[in-house]
CSV table of C-alpha atoms in Angstrom, one decimal:
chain,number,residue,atom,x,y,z
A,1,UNK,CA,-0.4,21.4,1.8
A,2,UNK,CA,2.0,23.5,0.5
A,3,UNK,CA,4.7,21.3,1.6
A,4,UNK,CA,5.4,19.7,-1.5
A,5,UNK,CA,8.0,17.1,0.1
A,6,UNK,CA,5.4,16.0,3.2
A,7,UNK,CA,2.7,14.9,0.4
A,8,UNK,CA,5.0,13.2,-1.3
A,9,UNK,CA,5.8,11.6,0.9
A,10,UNK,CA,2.3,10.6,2.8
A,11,UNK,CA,1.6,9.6,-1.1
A,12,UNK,CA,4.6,7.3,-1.2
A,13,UNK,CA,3.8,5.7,2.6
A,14,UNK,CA,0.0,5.5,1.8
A,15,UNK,CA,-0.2,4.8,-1.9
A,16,UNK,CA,0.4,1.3,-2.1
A,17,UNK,CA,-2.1,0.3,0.8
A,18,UNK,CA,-4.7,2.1,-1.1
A,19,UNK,CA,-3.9,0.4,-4.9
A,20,UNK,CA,-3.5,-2.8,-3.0
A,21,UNK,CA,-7.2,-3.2,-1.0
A,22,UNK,CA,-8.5,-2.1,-4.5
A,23,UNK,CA,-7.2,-4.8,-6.4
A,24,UNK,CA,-7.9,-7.2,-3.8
A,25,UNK,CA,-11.3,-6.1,-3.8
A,26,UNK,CA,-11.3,-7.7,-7.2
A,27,UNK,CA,-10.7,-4.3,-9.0
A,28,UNK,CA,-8.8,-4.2,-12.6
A,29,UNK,CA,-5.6,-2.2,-12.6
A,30,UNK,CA,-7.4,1.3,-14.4
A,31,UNK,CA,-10.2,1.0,-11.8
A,32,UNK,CA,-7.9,0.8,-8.9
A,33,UNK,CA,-5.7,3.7,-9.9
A,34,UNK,CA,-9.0,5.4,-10.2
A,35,UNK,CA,-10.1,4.8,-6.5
A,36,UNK,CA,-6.7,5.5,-5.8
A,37,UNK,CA,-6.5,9.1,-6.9
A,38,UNK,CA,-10.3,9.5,-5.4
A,39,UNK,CA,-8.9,8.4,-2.3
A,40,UNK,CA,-5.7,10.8,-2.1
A,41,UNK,CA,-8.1,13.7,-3.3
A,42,UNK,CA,-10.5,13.0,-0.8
A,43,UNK,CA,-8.0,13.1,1.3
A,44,UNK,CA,-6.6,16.3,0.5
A,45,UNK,CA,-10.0,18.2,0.8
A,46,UNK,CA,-10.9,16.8,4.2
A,47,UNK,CA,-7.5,16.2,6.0
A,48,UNK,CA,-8.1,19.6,8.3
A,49,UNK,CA,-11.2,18.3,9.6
A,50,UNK,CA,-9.7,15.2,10.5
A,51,UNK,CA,-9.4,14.6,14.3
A,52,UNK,CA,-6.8,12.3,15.9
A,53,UNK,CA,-8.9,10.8,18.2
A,54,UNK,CA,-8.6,7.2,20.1
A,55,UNK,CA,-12.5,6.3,20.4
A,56,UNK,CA,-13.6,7.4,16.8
A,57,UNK,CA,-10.4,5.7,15.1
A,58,UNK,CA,-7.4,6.2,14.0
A,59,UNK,CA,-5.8,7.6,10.6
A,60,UNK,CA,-5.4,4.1,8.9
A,61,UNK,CA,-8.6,3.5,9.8
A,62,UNK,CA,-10.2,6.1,8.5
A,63,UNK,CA,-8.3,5.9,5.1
A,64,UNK,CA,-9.2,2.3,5.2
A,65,UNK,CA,-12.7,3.7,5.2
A,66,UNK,CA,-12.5,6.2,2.6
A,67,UNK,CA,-11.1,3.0,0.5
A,68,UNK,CA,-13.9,1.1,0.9
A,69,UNK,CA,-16.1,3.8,0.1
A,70,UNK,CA,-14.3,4.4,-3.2
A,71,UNK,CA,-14.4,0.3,-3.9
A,72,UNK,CA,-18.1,0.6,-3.1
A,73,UNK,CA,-18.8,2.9,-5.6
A,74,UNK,CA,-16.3,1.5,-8.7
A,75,UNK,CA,-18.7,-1.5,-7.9
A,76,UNK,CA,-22.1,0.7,-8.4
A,77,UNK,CA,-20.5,2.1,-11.5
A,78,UNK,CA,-19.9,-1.0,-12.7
A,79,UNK,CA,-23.3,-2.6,-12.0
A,80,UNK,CA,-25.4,0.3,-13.3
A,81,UNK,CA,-23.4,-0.2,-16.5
A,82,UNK,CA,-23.9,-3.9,-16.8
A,83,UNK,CA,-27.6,-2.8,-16.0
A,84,UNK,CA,-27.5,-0.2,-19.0
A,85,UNK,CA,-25.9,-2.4,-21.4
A,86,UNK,CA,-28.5,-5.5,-20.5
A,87,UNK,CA,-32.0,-3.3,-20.6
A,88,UNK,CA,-30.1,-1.5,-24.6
A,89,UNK,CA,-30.3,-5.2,-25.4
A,90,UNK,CA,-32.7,-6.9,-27.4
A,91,UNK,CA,-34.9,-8.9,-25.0
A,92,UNK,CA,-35.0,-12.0,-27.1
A,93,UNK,CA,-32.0,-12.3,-26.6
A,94,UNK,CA,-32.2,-14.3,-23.0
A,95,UNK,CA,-28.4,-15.6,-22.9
A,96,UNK,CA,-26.5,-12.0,-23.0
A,97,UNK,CA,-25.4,-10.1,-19.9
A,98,UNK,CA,-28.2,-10.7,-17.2
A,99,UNK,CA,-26.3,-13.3,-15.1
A,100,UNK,CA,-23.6,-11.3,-15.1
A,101,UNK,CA,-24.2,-8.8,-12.7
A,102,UNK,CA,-24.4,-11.6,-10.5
A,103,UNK,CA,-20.7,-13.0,-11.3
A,104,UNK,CA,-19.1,-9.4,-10.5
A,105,UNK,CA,-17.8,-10.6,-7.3
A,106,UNK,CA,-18.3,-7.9,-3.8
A,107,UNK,CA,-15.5,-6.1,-2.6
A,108,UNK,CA,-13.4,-8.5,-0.3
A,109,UNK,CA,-12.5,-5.5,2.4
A,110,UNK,CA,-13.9,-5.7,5.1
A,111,UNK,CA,-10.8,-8.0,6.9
A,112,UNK,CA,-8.9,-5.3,8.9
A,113,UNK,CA,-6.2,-8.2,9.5
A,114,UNK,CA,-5.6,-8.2,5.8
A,115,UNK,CA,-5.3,-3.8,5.8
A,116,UNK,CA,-3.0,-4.2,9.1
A,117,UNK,CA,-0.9,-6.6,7.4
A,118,UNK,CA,-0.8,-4.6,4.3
A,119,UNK,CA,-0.1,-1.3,6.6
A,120,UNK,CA,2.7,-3.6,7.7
A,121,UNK,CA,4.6,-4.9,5.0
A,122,UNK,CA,3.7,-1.0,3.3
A,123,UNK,CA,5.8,0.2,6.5
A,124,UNK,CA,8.7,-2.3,5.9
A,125,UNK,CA,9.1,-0.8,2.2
A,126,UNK,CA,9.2,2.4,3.2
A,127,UNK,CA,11.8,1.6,5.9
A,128,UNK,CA,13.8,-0.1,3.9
A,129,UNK,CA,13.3,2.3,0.6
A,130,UNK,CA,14.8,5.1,3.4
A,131,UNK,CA,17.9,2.8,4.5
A,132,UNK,CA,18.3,2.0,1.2
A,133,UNK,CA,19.3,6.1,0.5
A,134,UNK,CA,21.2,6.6,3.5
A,135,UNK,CA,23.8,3.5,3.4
A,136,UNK,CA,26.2,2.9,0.8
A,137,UNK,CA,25.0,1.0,-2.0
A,138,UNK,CA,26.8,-1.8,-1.4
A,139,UNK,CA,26.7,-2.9,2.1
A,140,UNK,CA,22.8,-2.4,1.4
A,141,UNK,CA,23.4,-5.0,-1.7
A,142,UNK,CA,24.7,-7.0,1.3
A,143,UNK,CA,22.4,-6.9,4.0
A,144,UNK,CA,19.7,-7.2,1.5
A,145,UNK,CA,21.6,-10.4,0.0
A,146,UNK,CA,22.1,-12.0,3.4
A,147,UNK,CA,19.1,-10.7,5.5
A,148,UNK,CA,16.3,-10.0,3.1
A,149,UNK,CA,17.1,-13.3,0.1
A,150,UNK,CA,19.3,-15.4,2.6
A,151,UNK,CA,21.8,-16.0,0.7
A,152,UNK,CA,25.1,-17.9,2.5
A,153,UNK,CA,27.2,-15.3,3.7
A,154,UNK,CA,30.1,-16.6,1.8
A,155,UNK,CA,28.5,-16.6,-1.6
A,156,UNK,CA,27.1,-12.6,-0.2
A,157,UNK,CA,31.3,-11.9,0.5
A,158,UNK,CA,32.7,-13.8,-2.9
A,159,UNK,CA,30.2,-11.7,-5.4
A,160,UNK,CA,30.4,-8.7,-3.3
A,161,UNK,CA,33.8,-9.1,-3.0
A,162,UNK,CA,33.9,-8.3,0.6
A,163,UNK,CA,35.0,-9.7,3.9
A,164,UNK,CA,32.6,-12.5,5.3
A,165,UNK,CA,33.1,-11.1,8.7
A,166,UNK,CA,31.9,-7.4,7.3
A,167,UNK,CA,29.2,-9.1,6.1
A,168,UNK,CA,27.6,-10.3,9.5
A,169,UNK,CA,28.6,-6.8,10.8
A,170,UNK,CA,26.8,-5.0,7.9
A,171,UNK,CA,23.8,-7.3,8.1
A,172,UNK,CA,23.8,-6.5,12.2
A,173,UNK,CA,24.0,-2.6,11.9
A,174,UNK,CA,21.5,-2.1,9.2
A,175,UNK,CA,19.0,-4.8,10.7
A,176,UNK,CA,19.1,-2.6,13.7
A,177,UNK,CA,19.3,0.8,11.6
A,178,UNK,CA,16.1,-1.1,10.0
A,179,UNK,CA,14.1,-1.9,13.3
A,180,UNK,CA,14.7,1.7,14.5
A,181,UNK,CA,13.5,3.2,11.2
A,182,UNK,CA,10.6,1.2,11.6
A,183,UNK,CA,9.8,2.5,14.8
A,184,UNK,CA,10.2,5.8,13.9
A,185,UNK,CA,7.4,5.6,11.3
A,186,UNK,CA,4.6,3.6,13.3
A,187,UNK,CA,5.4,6.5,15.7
A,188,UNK,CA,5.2,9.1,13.4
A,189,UNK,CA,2.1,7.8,11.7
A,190,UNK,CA,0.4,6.0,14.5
């Protein structure tokens, strides 16, 4: 942990996969941000007693886990609140807040399809985010106007102002710079 440049960069590979299943467990923006940083400090103070080991899960998994946790008990919070301000209300008053413990909907994390395709896309970022910093700017303006917003290779060479046949070989190299960068962090991470 005293590698300041490894945390930062686990915190930029897992950060958005964590913010995301919050807010798609129906979570506002401050609330997910808070189950974020519970999740990177939980992290932090139980990382060394974390095994790598096949038949009790992997990493992701057991981040995925820790998320759910933290969703579970923003939801609690929430409800024990709505229960507070309901029983500090006058009971004559029938039509306040009792219903609407009942319309705060249940976390929506339990799809592991949804967190691997999340862990997916998150991996494609961070790939590209790396090629991004080690290409020249502009043939990574190309391949990302021609591979990534498929944009006619002509229009990518007349704004660009570059060869159309550089532009096919640009778009080849980096796609393949790309798929290798890829590979490198599944197998890095797992």
């Amino acid at each position: 942990w005293k590698d300041a440049a490894s945390w930062e960069e686990f915190y930029r590979l897992y950060r958005k996969l964590v913010y995301g299943l919050a807010r798609r467990a129906a979570l506002n923006h401050n609330e997910a941000e808070e189950v974020t940083q519970d999740v990177f400090k939980r992290v932090a103070e139980t990382i060394h007693n974390f095994e790598s080991d096949p038949q009790r899960g992997s990493f992701r998994g057991w981040l995925m886990n820790l998320t759910r946790w933290r969703v579970a008990d923003k939801f609690r919070a929430r409800r024990a609140e709505e229960h507070q301000i309901a029983a500090s209300r006058d009971n004559t008053n029938t039509g306040s807040t009792a219903g609407s413990i009942e319309r705060i909907p249940d976390p929506q994390i339990d799809d592991e399809a949804v967190w691997e395709n999340e862990w997916q896309r998150n991996v494609l970022e961070v790939a590209l985010g790396r090629l991004a910093r080690r290409v020249p700017a502009k043939q990574f303006q190309a391949f990302d106007l021609y591979a990534r917003q498929s944009w006619p290779v002509l229009r990518v060479s007349r704004e660009l102002g570059i060869n159309p046949a550089s532009v096919y070989l640009i778009s080849h190299r980096l796609t393949k710079q790309l798929k290798a960068e890829v590979a490198h962090l599944k197998a890095q991470l797992g």
